[in-house]
Coordinates of C-alpha atoms (C1' of nucleotides) in Angstrom, one line a residue:
Chain A
M1 CA 133.2 137.3 121.0
I2 CA 134.5 134.0 122.1
D3 CA 134.4 130.7 120.4
I4 CA 131.0 129.0 120.7
A5 CA 132.6 125.6 120.9
I6 CA 133.8 126.2 124.4
L7 CA 130.0 126.5 125.4
R8 CA 129.3 123.1 123.8
T9 CA 132.4 121.2 124.7
D10 CA 133.7 122.7 127.8
P11 CA 131.1 124.8 129.7
E12 CA 132.9 124.3 133.0
A13 CA 135.9 126.3 131.6
L14 CA 133.6 129.0 130.4
K15 CA 131.9 129.2 133.9
A16 CA 135.3 129.4 135.7
S17 CA 136.4 132.3 133.5
I18 CA 133.2 134.2 134.0
A19 CA 133.4 133.5 137.8
R20 CA 137.0 134.8 137.9
R21 CA 135.7 138.1 136.4
G22 CA 133.3 138.2 139.1
L23 CA 130.3 138.1 136.7
E24 CA 127.1 135.9 137.2
M25 CA 125.8 134.4 134.0
D26 CA 123.5 131.3 133.5
I27 CA 125.8 129.2 131.2
D28 CA 123.6 126.2 131.5
A29 CA 120.5 128.1 130.4
L30 CA 122.6 129.6 127.6
G31 CA 123.7 126.2 126.4
E32 CA 120.2 125.0 126.4
L33 CA 119.2 127.9 124.3
D34 CA 122.0 127.0 121.9
E35 CA 120.7 123.5 121.7
A36 CA 117.2 124.5 121.2
R37 CA 118.0 127.0 118.3
R38 CA 120.0 124.5 116.5
M39 CA 117.2 122.0 116.6
I40 CA 114.8 124.5 115.1
R41 CA 117.3 125.7 112.7
I42 CA 117.8 122.2 111.4
E43 CA 114.1 121.7 111.0
A44 CA 114.0 124.9 109.1
E45 CA 116.6 123.9 106.8
D46 CA 115.1 120.6 106.1
L47 CA 111.9 122.3 105.1
R48 CA 113.8 124.7 103.0
A49 CA 115.6 121.8 101.1
E50 CA 112.1 120.2 100.4
Q51 CA 110.8 123.5 99.2
K52 CA 113.6 123.9 96.8
Q53 CA 113.2 120.4 95.5
S54 CA 109.5 121.0 94.8
G55 CA 110.3 124.3 93.2
K56 CA 112.6 122.6 90.8
A57 CA 109.9 120.0 89.9
I58 CA 107.4 122.7 89.3
A59 CA 109.5 124.2 86.6
Q60 CA 109.1 121.0 84.6
L61 CA 105.5 120.6 85.0
E62 CA 102.4 122.0 83.1
G63 CA 98.7 122.4 83.4
D64 CA 96.8 120.9 86.5
E65 CA 99.9 119.0 87.7
R66 CA 101.8 122.3 88.0
Q67 CA 98.9 124.0 89.8
E68 CA 98.7 121.2 92.3
A69 CA 102.4 121.1 92.8
I70 CA 102.3 124.9 93.5
V71 CA 99.5 124.6 96.1
S72 CA 101.6 122.0 98.0
A73 CA 104.8 123.9 97.6
S74 CA 103.1 126.9 99.1
R75 CA 102.3 125.0 102.2
I76 CA 105.9 123.9 102.5
A77 CA 106.8 127.6 102.1
D78 CA 104.6 128.7 104.8
D79 CA 105.9 126.0 107.2
Y80 CA 109.3 127.0 106.3
K81 CA 108.7 130.7 106.9
A82 CA 107.3 130.0 110.3
K83 CA 110.2 127.8 111.4
L84 CA 112.6 130.3 110.0
A85 CA 111.2 133.1 112.0
K86 CA 111.4 131.0 115.2
A87 CA 114.9 130.0 114.4
D88 CA 115.9 133.6 113.9
E89 CA 114.2 134.7 117.1
L90 CA 116.1 132.1 119.1
D91 CA 119.3 133.3 117.4
A92 CA 118.6 136.8 118.5
Q93 CA 118.0 135.7 122.0
F94 CA 121.1 133.7 122.1
D95 CA 123.2 136.4 120.4
E96 CA 122.2 139.0 122.8
Q97 CA 123.7 137.2 125.7
W98 CA 126.6 135.6 123.8
I99 CA 128.0 138.9 122.7
R100 CA 128.2 140.0 126.3
I101 CA 130.4 137.2 127.4
P102 CA 133.9 138.5 127.9
N103 CA 137.1 136.9 126.6
I104 CA 138.4 133.9 128.4
V105 CA 140.9 134.9 130.9
D106 CA 144.5 133.7 130.6
D107 CA 145.6 131.6 133.4
S108 CA 148.6 133.8 134.3
V109 CA 146.2 136.9 135.0
P110 CA 146.0 137.6 138.9
D111 CA 142.7 137.3 140.7
G112 CA 141.0 140.5 142.2
A113 CA 138.5 142.9 141.4
T114 CA 140.2 146.2 141.3
E115 CA 143.3 148.0 140.2
D116 CA 144.9 147.3 143.5
D117 CA 144.9 143.6 142.9
S118 CA 147.1 143.9 140.1
V119 CA 150.5 142.3 140.5
E120 CA 153.8 144.1 140.3
I121 CA 156.2 142.1 138.2
K122 CA 159.0 144.5 137.5
R123 CA 160.6 147.7 138.3
W124 CA 163.1 149.9 136.3
G125 CA 164.9 153.0 137.0
E126 CA 165.3 155.1 140.1
V127 CA 162.7 157.0 141.6
P128 CA 164.1 160.4 141.7
T129 CA 164.9 162.3 144.9
F130 CA 164.8 166.0 145.0
D131 CA 166.8 168.4 147.4
F132 CA 163.8 170.7 147.0
E133 CA 160.0 170.4 147.0
P134 CA 159.1 168.9 143.7
R135 CA 156.2 170.6 141.9
D136 CA 153.4 168.8 140.2
H137 CA 152.8 169.1 136.5
R138 CA 150.2 171.7 137.0
Q139 CA 152.5 174.1 138.7
L140 CA 155.3 173.5 136.3
G141 CA 152.9 173.7 133.3
E142 CA 151.8 177.1 134.4
T143 CA 155.0 178.6 135.3
L144 CA 156.7 177.4 132.1
G145 CA 153.7 178.4 129.8
M146 CA 153.1 174.8 128.7
I147 CA 149.6 173.9 130.1
D148 CA 146.5 176.1 130.6
T149 CA 143.4 174.4 132.0
E150 CA 141.7 177.6 133.3
R151 CA 141.2 179.0 129.8
A152 CA 140.3 175.8 128.4
A153 CA 137.5 175.4 131.1
R154 CA 136.1 178.6 130.0
L155 CA 135.3 177.4 126.5
S156 CA 135.2 173.6 127.0
G157 CA 134.5 172.8 130.6
S158 CA 136.4 170.6 133.0
R159 CA 139.1 168.2 131.8
F160 CA 140.4 170.0 128.9
G161 CA 143.7 172.0 128.5
Y162 CA 145.6 174.0 126.1
L163 CA 149.1 172.6 125.3
M164 CA 151.3 175.4 124.6
G165 CA 154.7 176.6 123.8
P166 CA 157.4 174.0 124.5
A167 CA 154.7 171.4 125.3
V168 CA 153.8 171.5 121.6
F169 CA 157.3 170.8 120.4
L170 CA 157.5 168.0 123.0
E171 CA 154.2 166.6 121.7
F172 CA 155.3 166.5 118.1
G173 CA 158.8 165.3 119.1
L174 CA 157.4 162.5 121.0
V175 CA 155.2 161.4 118.2
R176 CA 157.9 161.3 115.7
F177 CA 160.2 159.8 118.0
A178 CA 157.8 156.9 118.7
F179 CA 157.1 156.6 114.9
D180 CA 160.7 156.2 114.1
R181 CA 161.2 153.5 116.6
L182 CA 158.1 151.6 115.6
A183 CA 158.9 151.8 111.9
E184 CA 162.3 150.2 112.7
R185 CA 160.4 147.3 114.4
G186 CA 158.2 146.7 111.4
F187 CA 155.0 148.7 112.2
T188 CA 153.4 150.6 109.3
P189 CA 152.6 154.2 110.4
V190 CA 149.0 155.1 110.0
V191 CA 146.7 158.2 110.6
P192 CA 143.4 156.6 110.8
P193 CA 139.8 157.9 110.9
L194 CA 138.6 159.0 114.2
L195 CA 135.0 159.0 113.6
V196 CA 133.7 155.4 113.2
R197 CA 130.5 153.5 113.0
E198 CA 128.9 151.5 115.7
Q199 CA 130.2 148.4 113.9
A200 CA 133.7 149.3 114.6
L201 CA 133.2 149.8 118.2
F202 CA 131.3 146.6 118.5
G203 CA 134.1 144.7 116.5
T204 CA 136.7 145.8 119.1
G205 CA 134.6 145.0 122.1
F206 CA 133.8 148.5 123.2
F207 CA 130.1 147.9 122.5
P208 CA 128.2 146.7 124.3
D209 CA 130.3 147.3 127.3
T210 CA 131.8 150.8 127.5
E211 CA 129.1 153.0 125.8
Q212 CA 129.3 155.5 128.7
Q213 CA 132.8 156.1 127.9
I214 CA 132.3 157.2 124.1
Y215 CA 131.1 160.4 122.5
K216 CA 128.4 159.9 119.9
L217 CA 127.6 162.6 117.4
A218 CA 124.2 163.9 117.5
D219 CA 123.3 164.3 113.7
D220 CA 125.3 161.4 112.3
D221 CA 125.6 157.7 113.3
L222 CA 129.3 158.1 114.2
Y223 CA 131.2 157.9 117.3
L224 CA 134.6 159.6 118.3
V225 CA 137.2 156.9 119.0
G226 CA 138.8 156.7 122.4
T227 CA 141.8 155.1 121.0
A228 CA 143.4 154.1 117.5
E229 CA 142.9 150.6 118.5
V230 CA 139.4 150.9 117.1
P231 CA 140.2 152.1 113.4
L232 CA 143.5 150.0 113.4
A233 CA 141.6 146.8 114.4
G234 CA 139.1 147.7 111.6
I235 CA 141.7 147.8 108.8
H236 CA 141.5 144.2 107.9
M237 CA 137.8 143.7 108.7
D238 CA 136.2 140.9 106.6
E239 CA 139.7 140.0 105.1
I240 CA 141.6 136.8 104.8
L241 CA 145.2 137.4 105.3
A242 CA 148.1 135.3 104.0
E243 CA 149.7 133.3 106.8
E244 CA 153.3 134.4 105.7
D245 CA 152.4 138.0 106.1
L246 CA 151.7 137.6 109.8
P247 CA 152.4 139.4 112.1
V248 CA 150.8 142.5 110.4
R249 CA 151.8 145.4 112.7
Y250 CA 150.5 149.1 112.6
A251 CA 151.4 152.1 114.6
G252 CA 148.5 154.7 114.6
F253 CA 148.4 158.2 115.7
S254 CA 145.1 159.5 117.0
T255 CA 143.5 162.1 119.2
C256 CA 141.6 160.1 121.7
F257 CA 138.2 161.2 123.2
R258 CA 136.8 160.0 126.4
R259 CA 133.9 161.1 128.4
E260 CA 135.3 160.0 131.7
S261 CA 131.7 159.8 132.8
G262 CA 132.5 157.3 135.7
A263 CA 135.5 159.2 136.9
A264 CA 133.9 162.1 138.6
G265 CA 136.2 163.6 141.1
R266 CA 139.2 161.4 140.3
D267 CA 142.4 163.0 138.9
T268 CA 140.9 166.4 138.6
T269 CA 144.1 168.3 138.8
G270 CA 145.8 169.5 135.6
I271 CA 145.6 167.4 132.5
F272 CA 146.2 164.0 134.0
R273 CA 142.7 162.6 133.1
V274 CA 141.2 164.7 130.2
H275 CA 138.5 164.3 127.6
Q276 CA 141.0 164.6 124.7
F277 CA 144.6 163.6 124.3
D278 CA 146.8 162.4 121.6
K279 CA 148.4 158.9 121.5
V280 CA 150.5 156.6 119.3
E281 CA 149.2 153.1 119.5
M282 CA 150.6 149.9 118.3
F283 CA 148.3 147.2 116.8
S284 CA 149.2 143.6 115.7
F285 CA 147.4 140.9 113.8
C286 CA 149.3 137.8 114.4
H287 CA 149.2 133.9 114.2
P288 CA 147.1 132.5 117.1
D289 CA 150.1 130.3 118.1
R290 CA 152.4 133.4 118.4
S291 CA 150.1 135.9 120.3
S292 CA 151.8 135.2 123.6
D293 CA 155.2 136.0 122.0
E294 CA 153.7 139.0 120.2
H295 CA 152.3 140.3 123.5
E296 CA 155.8 140.3 125.0
F297 CA 157.2 142.0 121.9
L298 CA 154.7 144.8 122.1
F299 CA 155.4 145.1 125.8
E300 CA 159.0 145.1 125.3
T301 CA 158.7 147.8 122.7
E302 CA 156.8 149.9 125.1
E303 CA 159.5 149.4 127.7
S304 CA 162.2 150.5 125.2
I305 CA 160.4 153.7 124.7
I306 CA 159.9 154.6 128.1
Q307 CA 163.5 153.5 129.0
A308 CA 164.8 155.9 126.4
L309 CA 162.7 158.6 128.0
E310 CA 164.5 157.9 131.3
L311 CA 161.3 157.6 133.1
P312 CA 161.3 155.3 136.4
Y313 CA 158.4 152.8 136.1
R314 CA 157.0 149.5 137.3
V315 CA 155.2 147.0 135.4
V316 CA 152.0 145.3 136.6
N317 CA 150.0 142.2 135.3
V318 CA 146.5 143.6 135.6
A319 CA 144.2 141.7 137.7
V320 CA 141.1 140.1 136.3
G321 CA 138.7 142.6 137.5
D322 CA 140.4 145.3 135.8
L323 CA 140.7 143.6 132.5
G324 CA 138.5 144.9 129.6
G325 CA 136.0 142.5 128.1
S326 CA 138.1 141.8 125.2
A327 CA 141.4 141.3 126.8
A328 CA 142.7 137.8 127.8
K329 CA 145.8 139.5 129.5
K330 CA 147.1 142.8 130.0
Y331 CA 150.2 144.5 131.1
D332 CA 150.4 148.2 132.3
I333 CA 153.4 150.3 132.6
E334 CA 153.0 152.7 135.4
A335 CA 155.5 155.7 135.6
W336 CA 156.5 157.4 138.7
F337 CA 154.9 160.7 139.2
P338 CA 156.8 162.7 141.9
G339 CA 153.9 165.3 142.0
Q340 CA 151.6 162.6 143.1
D341 CA 154.3 160.5 144.8
R342 CA 153.1 157.3 143.2
F343 CA 153.1 155.2 140.1
R344 CA 150.4 155.9 137.7
E345 CA 149.4 154.1 134.3
I346 CA 151.1 155.4 131.1
T347 CA 150.7 152.6 128.8
S348 CA 148.6 149.4 128.5
C349 CA 149.3 146.3 126.4
S350 CA 146.6 143.7 125.8
N351 CA 146.3 140.3 124.2
T352 CA 142.7 140.1 123.1
T353 CA 143.5 136.7 121.4
D354 CA 140.6 136.0 118.8
F355 CA 138.0 138.1 120.6
Q356 CA 138.1 141.0 118.2
A357 CA 139.1 138.9 115.2
R358 CA 136.0 136.8 115.5
R359 CA 133.8 139.8 115.6
L360 CA 135.7 141.7 112.8
K361 CA 136.2 138.4 110.8
V362 CA 139.9 138.8 110.3
R363 CA 141.3 135.4 109.2
F364 CA 144.4 134.0 107.6
K365 CA 144.7 131.3 105.1
S366 CA 146.7 128.3 106.2
E367 CA 147.3 124.7 104.7
S368 CA 144.8 123.3 107.3
G369 CA 142.1 125.9 106.3
N370 CA 141.2 129.4 107.3
A371 CA 141.5 130.4 110.9
L372 CA 140.9 133.6 113.0
V373 CA 144.1 135.6 113.7
H374 CA 144.8 137.0 117.1
T375 CA 145.0 140.8 117.8
L376 CA 147.0 142.7 120.3
N377 CA 147.3 146.4 121.1
G378 CA 149.6 148.5 123.1
T379 CA 150.4 152.1 123.9
A380 CA 153.6 153.5 122.3
I381 CA 153.1 157.1 123.5
A382 CA 150.2 158.5 125.3
V383 CA 151.3 162.1 124.8
G384 CA 149.6 163.7 127.7
R385 CA 150.6 161.4 130.5
I386 CA 154.2 161.0 129.0
L387 CA 154.5 164.8 128.8
L388 CA 153.6 165.1 132.4
A389 CA 155.9 162.2 133.5
L390 CA 158.7 163.9 131.8
M391 CA 158.0 167.3 133.4
E392 CA 157.7 166.0 137.0
N393 CA 160.7 163.5 136.8
H394 CA 163.0 165.7 135.1
Q395 CA 162.3 169.0 136.8
Q396 CA 165.3 170.9 138.4
A397 CA 165.6 173.1 141.5
D398 CA 165.4 176.2 139.3
G399 CA 162.1 175.1 137.9
S400 CA 163.5 174.0 134.4
I401 CA 162.9 170.8 133.0
L402 CA 165.6 168.7 131.3
I403 CA 164.9 166.9 128.0
P404 CA 166.1 163.3 127.7
E405 CA 169.0 162.8 125.3
A406 CA 167.1 160.6 123.1
L407 CA 164.3 163.1 122.6
Q408 CA 166.6 166.2 122.2
P409 CA 167.0 165.7 118.4
Y410 CA 163.2 165.5 118.0
V411 CA 162.3 168.7 120.0
G412 CA 165.2 170.8 119.2
F413 CA 166.1 171.9 122.7
D414 CA 167.6 170.1 125.8
R415 CA 165.8 172.1 128.6
I416 CA 162.6 174.0 129.1
T417 CA 163.1 177.1 131.1
Chain B
rG1 C1' 123.7 170.4 99.0
rG2 C1' 121.8 169.4 93.5
rA3 C1' 121.8 166.0 88.9
rG4 C1' 123.1 161.3 87.0
rG5 C1' 125.6 156.2 86.8
rG6 C1' 127.0 151.9 89.5
rA7 C1' 127.8 147.7 93.4
rU8 C1' 128.2 139.8 90.9
rG9 C1' 133.6 135.0 93.4
rG10 C1' 141.2 137.0 94.4
rC11 C1' 140.6 140.4 89.9
rC12 C1' 137.8 141.6 85.2
rG13 C1' 133.1 140.5 83.6
rA14 C1' 128.2 137.9 81.6
rG15 C1' 123.4 136.8 83.6
rC16 C1' 117.9 140.5 84.2
rG17 C1' 112.0 135.2 87.4
rG18 C1' 112.9 128.5 87.0
rA19 C1' 118.3 123.2 87.7
rC20 C1' 122.7 129.8 89.1
rG21 C1' 127.2 129.0 93.8
rA22 C1' 126.5 131.7 89.4
rA23 C1' 129.1 131.7 81.7
rG24 C1' 133.8 133.5 79.9
rG25 C1' 138.6 135.5 80.8
rC26 C1' 142.8 136.6 84.1
rG27 C1' 145.2 135.1 88.4
rC28 C1' 146.5 131.0 91.6
rU29 C1' 147.6 125.5 92.6
rG30 C1' 148.5 120.6 90.7
rG31 C1' 149.6 117.6 86.4
rU32 C1' 151.3 116.5 81.0
rC33 C1' 155.2 118.2 77.7
rU34 C1' 160.4 120.3 78.4
rU35 C1' 167.4 119.7 80.3
rG36 C1' 165.0 123.9 82.9
rA37 C1' 161.6 127.9 82.2
rA38 C1' 158.0 129.9 79.1
rA39 C1' 154.0 128.6 75.7
rA40 C1' 150.4 125.0 75.0
rC41 C1' 147.1 121.4 77.0
rC42 C1' 144.3 118.8 81.3
rA43 C1' 142.3 119.2 86.2
rG44 C1' 141.2 122.0 90.5
rU45 C1' 140.4 126.8 92.8
rG46 C1' 135.1 131.8 97.6
rG47 C1' 133.2 132.3 102.5
rG48 C1' 129.9 131.3 106.9
rC49 C1' 126.6 127.9 109.6
rC50 C1' 124.8 123.0 110.6
rC51 C1' 124.2 117.4 110.3
rU52 C1' 126.4 112.8 109.7
rU53 C1' 130.6 111.8 113.0
rU54 C1' 134.8 112.9 110.0
rA55 C1' 133.8 111.1 104.8
rC56 C1' 135.9 110.6 97.8
rG57 C1' 129.4 112.6 102.4
rG58 C1' 125.0 115.9 102.9
rG59 C1' 121.9 120.3 104.0
rU60 C1' 121.5 125.5 104.2
rC61 C1' 122.9 130.7 103.7
rU62 C1' 125.8 134.1 100.9
rC63 C1' 125.6 137.9 93.9
rG64 C1' 126.8 145.7 98.6
rU65 C1' 123.3 145.5 103.5
rG66 C1' 118.3 144.9 105.4
rG67 C1' 113.3 143.9 104.3
rG68 C1' 109.3 142.5 100.7
rU69 C1' 106.5 140.0 96.4
rU70 C1' 106.5 134.7 94.5
rC71 C1' 105.9 127.7 94.7
rG72 C1' 110.6 129.8 93.1
rA73 C1' 114.8 136.1 93.2
rA74 C1' 121.7 137.7 91.4
rU75 C1' 117.3 138.8 88.4
rC76 C1' 111.0 142.4 90.2
rC77 C1' 109.7 146.1 94.6
rC78 C1' 111.2 149.2 99.0
rA79 C1' 114.8 151.2 102.4
rC80 C1' 119.9 151.9 103.6
rU81 C1' 125.2 151.9 102.8
rC82 C1' 129.3 152.6 99.7
rC83 C1' 131.8 154.1 95.0
rC84 C1' 132.0 156.9 90.4
rU85 C1' 130.8 161.5 87.2
rC86 C1' 129.1 166.6 86.7
rC87 C1' 127.6 171.3 89.3
rG88 C1' 128.0 174.2 94.0
rC89 C1' 130.8 174.8 98.6
rC90 C1' 135.3 174.0 101.0
rA91 C1' 140.9 172.7 104.2

RNA sequence: GGAGGGAUGGCCGAGCGGACGAAGGCGCUGGUCUUGAAAACCAGUGGGCCCUUUACGGGUCUCGUGGGUUCGAAUCCCACUCCCUCCGCCA
């Protein structure tokens, strides 16, 4: 949710941001609705004040005087209830639209409606050249006994996989590797709940927006999270943090569940795009003046991890059309995948400014009063994708895979054969 | 799953229909005292929305959440959520 002040004081800026996202919303009408509901609310509150005054008077009266006062007070009470109902109704109308307004887009975000409009801002590493035909992760995974999608399909359907043998040691090695690096940088490690209430998804901006992507339990009002961002963001819900404690940083491990309902036919090979994968996610609550720097910090942390894994990558500043509703700005790291002969997303780092903080009511106390924090999130290790990138980039002519030096102590071997 | 108990401000805790945004204590902040600190004493100390147009101002909401009764609800009623204790089950 964005600051309502912008609707009242600078509706043109709001219109511009919405237009950049390619959305159509009647901001003028929304402004009028806001005006109208405030008028009604003021009338209701005035009546309420009158009612409270007369209520206090009644307590002092006796006999007929008291009876008359009660009759007159009950008229005020009726008027108040009517006005209040009207005010509540207008609020509900307003809120329904207001919660759908996405975050104000940062000026540095490129225009464009799709992934292809994102702007490459950096490249790192050498795209590997092979003196043999490189295999894709599916072939490698099968040959080396690391990935089995056929058997997984038998019991769970498409977009599932068994990780087996060396892949398991790689997974847990990667997770520990990430936590060690993040702990060094001041992130508190967390294993959060993965089943959450609707409120947590609303607070992070996934509702109402991406319901079709999220698994809901049939018998309980709980949802499976698609990222640890959700439970990490909720840690300080309804809290007022101390200014000197900012930034507060967490690193959360979670299995991520995604329905991929809109992705039919895309990335159907192997386990590149699956319904379930594990991830270590960074999350930051920071001072609003510092969120831009914090965004760079999270992003630089991502880079240091990918670099240590010796994966060639490029960085894109994600185009406005591909930004989530809660993000003001987003950087993706895309690793080279020899099996696909192109760069593919492996991390994502967003500055959601005060959008989530407003919904989750996460504030900090400062000398000039309480204010909303800014929140940011970034991928440290998306285990599946990193696993595949490692396999494809570090494969050898003999079909084996070399483990990057930094990771060897964590997995216990230097090559998969 | 069964049986009980409970949810009040940063914390503890009183209040159980009428001036309650809420006693008291603790904590915190400022002051007095002190060479300094402690103690003691004095004062202040939740959050949201809105109006006036920013002030030493005012209104309203908020006592787990949402409804209801009433002129009036922290107090009464209903539903829900969470926590605790005991039994059963269980990694």
